[in-house]
CSV table of C-alpha atoms and ligand atoms in Angstrom, one decimal:
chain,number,residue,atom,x,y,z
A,17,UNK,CA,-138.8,-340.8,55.2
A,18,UNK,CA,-134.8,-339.7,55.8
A,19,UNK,CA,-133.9,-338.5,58.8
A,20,UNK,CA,-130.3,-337.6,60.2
A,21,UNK,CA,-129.6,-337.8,63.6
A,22,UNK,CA,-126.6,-335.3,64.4
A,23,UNK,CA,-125.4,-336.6,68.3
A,24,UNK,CA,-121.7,-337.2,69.4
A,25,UNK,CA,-122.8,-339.8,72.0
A,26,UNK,CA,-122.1,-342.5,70.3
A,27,UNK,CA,-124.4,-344.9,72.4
A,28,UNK,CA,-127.4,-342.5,72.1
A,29,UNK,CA,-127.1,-342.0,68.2
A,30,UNK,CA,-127.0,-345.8,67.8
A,31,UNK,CA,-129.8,-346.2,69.9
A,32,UNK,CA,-132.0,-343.7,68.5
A,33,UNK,CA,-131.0,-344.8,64.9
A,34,UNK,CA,-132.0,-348.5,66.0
A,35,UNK,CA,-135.3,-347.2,67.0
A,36,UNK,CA,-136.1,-345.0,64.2
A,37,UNK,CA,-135.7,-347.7,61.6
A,38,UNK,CA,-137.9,-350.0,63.4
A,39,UNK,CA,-139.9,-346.8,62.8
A,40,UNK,CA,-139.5,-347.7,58.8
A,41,UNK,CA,-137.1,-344.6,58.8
A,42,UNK,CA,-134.2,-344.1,56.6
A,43,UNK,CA,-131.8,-342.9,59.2
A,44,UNK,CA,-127.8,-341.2,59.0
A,45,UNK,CA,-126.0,-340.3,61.5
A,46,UNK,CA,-123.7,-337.4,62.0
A,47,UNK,CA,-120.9,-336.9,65.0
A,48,UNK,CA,-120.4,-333.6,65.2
A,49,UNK,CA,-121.7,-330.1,63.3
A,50,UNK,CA,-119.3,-329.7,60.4
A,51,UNK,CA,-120.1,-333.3,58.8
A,52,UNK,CA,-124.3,-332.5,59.7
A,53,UNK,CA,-124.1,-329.8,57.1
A,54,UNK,CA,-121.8,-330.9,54.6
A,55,UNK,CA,-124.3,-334.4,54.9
A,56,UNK,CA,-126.8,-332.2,54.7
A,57,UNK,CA,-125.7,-330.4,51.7
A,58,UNK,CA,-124.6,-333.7,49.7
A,59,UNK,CA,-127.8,-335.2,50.3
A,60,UNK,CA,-130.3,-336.2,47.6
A,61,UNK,CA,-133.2,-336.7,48.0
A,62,UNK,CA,-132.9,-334.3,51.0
A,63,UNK,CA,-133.4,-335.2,54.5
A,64,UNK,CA,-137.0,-334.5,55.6
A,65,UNK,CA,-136.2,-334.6,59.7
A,66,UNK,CA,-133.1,-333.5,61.6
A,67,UNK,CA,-132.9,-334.9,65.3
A,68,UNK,CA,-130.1,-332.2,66.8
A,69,UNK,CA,-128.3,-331.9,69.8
A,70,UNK,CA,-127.1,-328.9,70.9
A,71,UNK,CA,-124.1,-329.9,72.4
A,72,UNK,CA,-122.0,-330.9,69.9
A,73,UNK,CA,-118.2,-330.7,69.5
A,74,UNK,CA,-116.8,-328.0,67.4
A,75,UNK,CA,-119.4,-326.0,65.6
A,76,UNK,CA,-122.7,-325.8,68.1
A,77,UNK,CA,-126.1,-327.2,67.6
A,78,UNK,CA,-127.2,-323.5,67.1
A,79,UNK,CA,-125.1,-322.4,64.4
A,80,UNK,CA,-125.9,-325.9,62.7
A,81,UNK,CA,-129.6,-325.4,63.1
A,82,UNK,CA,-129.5,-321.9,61.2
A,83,UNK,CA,-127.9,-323.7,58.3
A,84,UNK,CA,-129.7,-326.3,57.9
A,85,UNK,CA,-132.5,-323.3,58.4
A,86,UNK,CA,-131.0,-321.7,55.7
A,87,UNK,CA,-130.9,-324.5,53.3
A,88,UNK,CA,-134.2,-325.5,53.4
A,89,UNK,CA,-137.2,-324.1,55.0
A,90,UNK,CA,-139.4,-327.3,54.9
A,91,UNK,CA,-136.7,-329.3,56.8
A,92,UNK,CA,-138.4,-330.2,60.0
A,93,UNK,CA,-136.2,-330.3,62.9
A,94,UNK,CA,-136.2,-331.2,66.5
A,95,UNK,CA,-133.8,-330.0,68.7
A,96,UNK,CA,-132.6,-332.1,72.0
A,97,UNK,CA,-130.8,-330.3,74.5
A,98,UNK,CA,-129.6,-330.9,78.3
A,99,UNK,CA,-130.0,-327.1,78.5
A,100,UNK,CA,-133.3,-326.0,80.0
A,101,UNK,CA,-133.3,-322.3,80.4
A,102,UNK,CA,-135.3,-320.7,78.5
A,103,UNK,CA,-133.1,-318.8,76.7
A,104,UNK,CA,-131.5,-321.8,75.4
A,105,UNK,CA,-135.0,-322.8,74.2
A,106,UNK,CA,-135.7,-319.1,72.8
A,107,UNK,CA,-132.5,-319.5,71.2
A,108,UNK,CA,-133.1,-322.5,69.1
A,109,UNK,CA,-136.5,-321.0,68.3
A,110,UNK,CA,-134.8,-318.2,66.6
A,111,UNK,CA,-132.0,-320.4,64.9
A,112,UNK,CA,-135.0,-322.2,63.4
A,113,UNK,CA,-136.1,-325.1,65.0
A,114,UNK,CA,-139.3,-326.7,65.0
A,115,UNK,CA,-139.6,-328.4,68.1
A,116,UNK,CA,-137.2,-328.5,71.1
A,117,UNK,CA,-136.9,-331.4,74.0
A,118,UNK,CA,-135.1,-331.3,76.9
A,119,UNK,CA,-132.4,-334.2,77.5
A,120,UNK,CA,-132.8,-336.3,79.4
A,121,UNK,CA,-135.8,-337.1,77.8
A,122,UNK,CA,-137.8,-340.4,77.1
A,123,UNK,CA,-137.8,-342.5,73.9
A,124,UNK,CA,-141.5,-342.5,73.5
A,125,UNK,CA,-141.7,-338.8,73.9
A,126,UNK,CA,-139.6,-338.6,70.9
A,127,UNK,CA,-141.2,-340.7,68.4
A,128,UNK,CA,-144.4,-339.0,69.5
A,129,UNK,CA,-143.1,-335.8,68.5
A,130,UNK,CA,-141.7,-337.2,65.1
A,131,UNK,CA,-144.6,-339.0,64.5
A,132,UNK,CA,-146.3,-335.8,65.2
A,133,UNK,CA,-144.2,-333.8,62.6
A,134,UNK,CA,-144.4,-336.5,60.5
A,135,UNK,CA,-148.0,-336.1,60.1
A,136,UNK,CA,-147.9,-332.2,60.1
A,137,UNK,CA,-145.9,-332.5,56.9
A,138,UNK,CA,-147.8,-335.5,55.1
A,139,UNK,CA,-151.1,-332.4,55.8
A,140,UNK,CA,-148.7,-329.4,54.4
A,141,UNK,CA,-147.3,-331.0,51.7
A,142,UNK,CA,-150.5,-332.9,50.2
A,143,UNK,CA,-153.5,-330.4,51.1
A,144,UNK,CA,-155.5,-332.2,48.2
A,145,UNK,CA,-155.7,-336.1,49.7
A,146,UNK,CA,-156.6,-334.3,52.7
A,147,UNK,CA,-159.9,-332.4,51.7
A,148,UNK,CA,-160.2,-330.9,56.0
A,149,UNK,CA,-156.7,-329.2,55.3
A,150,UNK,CA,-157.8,-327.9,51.9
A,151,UNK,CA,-157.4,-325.0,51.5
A,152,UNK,CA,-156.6,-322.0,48.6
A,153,UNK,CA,-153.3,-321.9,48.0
A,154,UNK,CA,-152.5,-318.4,48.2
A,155,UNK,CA,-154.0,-315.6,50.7
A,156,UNK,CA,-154.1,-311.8,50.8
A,157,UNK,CA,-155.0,-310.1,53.9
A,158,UNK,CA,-154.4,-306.9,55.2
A,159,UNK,CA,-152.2,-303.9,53.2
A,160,UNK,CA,-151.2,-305.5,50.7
A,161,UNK,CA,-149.9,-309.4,52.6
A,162,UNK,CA,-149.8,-312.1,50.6
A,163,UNK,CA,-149.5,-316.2,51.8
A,164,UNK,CA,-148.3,-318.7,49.6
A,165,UNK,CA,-149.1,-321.9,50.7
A,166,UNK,CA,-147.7,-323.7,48.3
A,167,UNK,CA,-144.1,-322.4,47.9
A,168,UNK,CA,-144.0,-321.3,52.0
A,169,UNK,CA,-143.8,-317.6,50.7
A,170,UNK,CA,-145.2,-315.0,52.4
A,171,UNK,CA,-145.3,-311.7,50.4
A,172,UNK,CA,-145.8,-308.7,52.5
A,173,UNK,CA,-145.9,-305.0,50.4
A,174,UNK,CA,-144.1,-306.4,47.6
A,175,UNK,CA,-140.7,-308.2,49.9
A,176,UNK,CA,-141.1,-312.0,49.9
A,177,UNK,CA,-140.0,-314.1,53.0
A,178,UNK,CA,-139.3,-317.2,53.3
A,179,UNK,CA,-141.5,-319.5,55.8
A,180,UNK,CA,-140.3,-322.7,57.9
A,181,UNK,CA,-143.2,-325.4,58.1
A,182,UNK,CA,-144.2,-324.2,61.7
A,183,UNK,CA,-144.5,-320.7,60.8
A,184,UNK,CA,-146.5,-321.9,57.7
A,185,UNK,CA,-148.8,-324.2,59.6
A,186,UNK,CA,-149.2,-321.5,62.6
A,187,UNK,CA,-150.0,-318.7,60.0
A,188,UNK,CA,-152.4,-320.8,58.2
A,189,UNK,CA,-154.2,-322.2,61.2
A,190,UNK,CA,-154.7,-318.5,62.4
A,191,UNK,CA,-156.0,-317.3,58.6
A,192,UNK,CA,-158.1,-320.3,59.1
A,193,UNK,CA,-159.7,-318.7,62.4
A,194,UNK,CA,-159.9,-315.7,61.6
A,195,UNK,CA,-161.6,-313.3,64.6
A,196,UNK,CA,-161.6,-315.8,67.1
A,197,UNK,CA,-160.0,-315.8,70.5
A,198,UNK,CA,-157.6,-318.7,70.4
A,199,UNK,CA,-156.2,-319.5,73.8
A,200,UNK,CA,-152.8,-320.8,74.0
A,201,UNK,CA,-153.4,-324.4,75.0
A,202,UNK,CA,-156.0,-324.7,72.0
A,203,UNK,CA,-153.3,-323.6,69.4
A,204,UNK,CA,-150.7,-326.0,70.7
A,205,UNK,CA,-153.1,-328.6,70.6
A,206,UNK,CA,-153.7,-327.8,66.8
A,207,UNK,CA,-150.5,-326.6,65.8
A,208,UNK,CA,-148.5,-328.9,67.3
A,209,UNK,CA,-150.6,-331.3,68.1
A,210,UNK,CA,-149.1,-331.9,71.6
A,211,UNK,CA,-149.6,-329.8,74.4
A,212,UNK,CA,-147.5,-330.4,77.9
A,213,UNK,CA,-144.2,-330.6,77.1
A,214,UNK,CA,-144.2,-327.1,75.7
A,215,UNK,CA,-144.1,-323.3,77.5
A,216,UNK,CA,-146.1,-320.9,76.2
A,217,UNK,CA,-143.3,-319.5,75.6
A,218,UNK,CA,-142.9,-321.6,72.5
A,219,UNK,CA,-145.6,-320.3,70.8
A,220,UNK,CA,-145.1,-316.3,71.9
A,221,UNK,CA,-141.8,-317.0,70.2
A,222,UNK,CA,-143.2,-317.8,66.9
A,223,UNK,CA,-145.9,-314.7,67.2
A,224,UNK,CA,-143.1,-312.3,67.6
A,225,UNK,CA,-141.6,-313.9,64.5
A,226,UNK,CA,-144.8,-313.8,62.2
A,227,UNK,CA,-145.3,-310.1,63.9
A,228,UNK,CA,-142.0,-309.0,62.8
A,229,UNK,CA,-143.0,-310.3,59.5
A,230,UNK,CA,-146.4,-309.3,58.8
A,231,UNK,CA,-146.7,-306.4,61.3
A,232,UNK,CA,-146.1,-302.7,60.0
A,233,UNK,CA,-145.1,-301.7,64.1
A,234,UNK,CA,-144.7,-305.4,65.3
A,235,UNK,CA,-144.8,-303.6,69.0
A,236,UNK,CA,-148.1,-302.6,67.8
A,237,UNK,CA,-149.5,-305.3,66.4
A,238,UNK,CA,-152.9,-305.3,64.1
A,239,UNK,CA,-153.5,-308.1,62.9
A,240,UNK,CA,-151.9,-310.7,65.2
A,241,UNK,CA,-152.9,-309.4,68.5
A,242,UNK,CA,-152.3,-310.8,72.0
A,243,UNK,CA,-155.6,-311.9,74.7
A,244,UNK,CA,-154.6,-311.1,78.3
A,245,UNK,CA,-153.9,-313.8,80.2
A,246,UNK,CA,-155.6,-316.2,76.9
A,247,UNK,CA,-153.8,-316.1,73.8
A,248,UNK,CA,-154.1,-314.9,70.8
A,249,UNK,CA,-156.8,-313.4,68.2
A,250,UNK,CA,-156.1,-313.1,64.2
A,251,UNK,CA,-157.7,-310.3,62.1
A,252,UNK,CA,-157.2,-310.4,58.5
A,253,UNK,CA,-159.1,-306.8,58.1
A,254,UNK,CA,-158.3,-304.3,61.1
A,255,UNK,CA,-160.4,-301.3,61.5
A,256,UNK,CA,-159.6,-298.4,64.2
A,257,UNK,CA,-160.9,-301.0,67.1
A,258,UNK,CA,-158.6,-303.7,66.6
A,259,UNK,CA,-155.6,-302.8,68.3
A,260,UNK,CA,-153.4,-305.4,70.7
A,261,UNK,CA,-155.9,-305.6,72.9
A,262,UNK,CA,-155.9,-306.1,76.5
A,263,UNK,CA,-159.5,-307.2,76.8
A,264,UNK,CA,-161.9,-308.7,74.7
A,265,UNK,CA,-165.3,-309.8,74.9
A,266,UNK,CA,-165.2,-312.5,72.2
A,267,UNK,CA,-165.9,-316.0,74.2
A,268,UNK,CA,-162.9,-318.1,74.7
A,269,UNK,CA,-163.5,-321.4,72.7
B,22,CA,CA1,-123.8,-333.8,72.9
């Protein structure tokens, strides 16, 4: 698999390169922003994971995250960052990141997380080999919402967007549980497949992004809608009860 590691600290790139081809990675590094997306651009076959910091010299992590966004939707990236607000985090969210870790942060940590998004991507990308994943490849729900599985499409009343894998693989896991009261913890678990190193915060995130999509009033969401103090419940079909509720009587799984 090729990755690209975009750090300026030289020590850390080399180190993290090191470790990512004893990984069996393919790995190229970039020093600053401007050479990350013209290597980005130049590259074929493209880069399948992007390890990005932030803090980079000249043009910022941020900016270089929405191109690479921009490029390519199934590009999975993991953004590193001695900035903890959350803000920051919120920020990188938006620009398009997948995942986000807080420097300093420990080696195993991050091949976890890559290992993680390696496997999340081996599942989207060959449904068939992987007959608990299978699933249609395209889904309507709602007034007139369309999924695309397949080409990460989501058509909503006739205006195609397109979908990053995490969107894609949160918006099929909630299709795939449909009605059910999904608490926070269970979706990272299953989403992401990682749970403690993430707010909640990460995952409200990517609602409000699939809301802005999907939603007619995303401030009045019908079918994504939030569980006090839970999580989240998906409805494909909304009838004059479902509403963003404040209580529900559904069990918590
Ligand atoms: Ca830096």
């Amino acid at each position: 698999m090729r990755m690209m590691i975009v750090e300026d600290e030289d020590a850390l790139a080399k180190g993290l390169k090191f470790n990512f081809e004893q990984e069996g990675f393919e790995v190229a590094l970039a020093g600053d922003g401007t050479t990350a997306v013209r290597m980005f651009e130049e590259a074929s076959p493209p880069f399948e994971i992007v390890i990005l910091d932030l803090m980079l010299p000249g043009m910022s992590g941020y900016e270089v995250c929405r191109h690479l966004r921009q490029r390519d939707a199934r590009v999975s990236i993991i953004v590193l960052s001695a900035r903890t607000m959350s803000e920051d985090r919120a920020m990188a969210f938006d620009a398009g990141t997948d995942q986000y870790l807080s420097k300093p942060f420990a080696l195993p940590e991050l091949l976890s997380r890559v290992r993680n998004l390696t496997e999340r991507r081996r599942i989207m990308f060959s449904p068939s080999e992987d007959s608990k994943e299978a699933a249609p490849v395209t889904m309507e729900f709602g007034d007139g919402i369309v999924i695309n599985f397949d080409r990460f499409e989501l058509s909503v009343r006739g205006a195609t967007h397109a979908l990053t894998t995490t969107e894609m693989q949160l918006l099929r896991y909630f299709t795939q549980h449909p009605d059910k009261v999904l608490s926070r913890s269970q979706i990272m678990h299953d989403v992401w497949g990682d749970s403690a190193a993430f707010g909640s915060r990460t995952i409200d995130n990517f609602v409000m992004r699939l809301r802005k999509l999907i939603e007619t009033d995303p401030t009045a969401p019908r079918h994504l809608l939030s569980v006090r103090g839970t999580g989240y419940r998906f409805v494909a079909k909304p009838t004059d009860g479902d509403h963003n509720a404040t209580e529900d009587d559904s069990p918590p799984n």
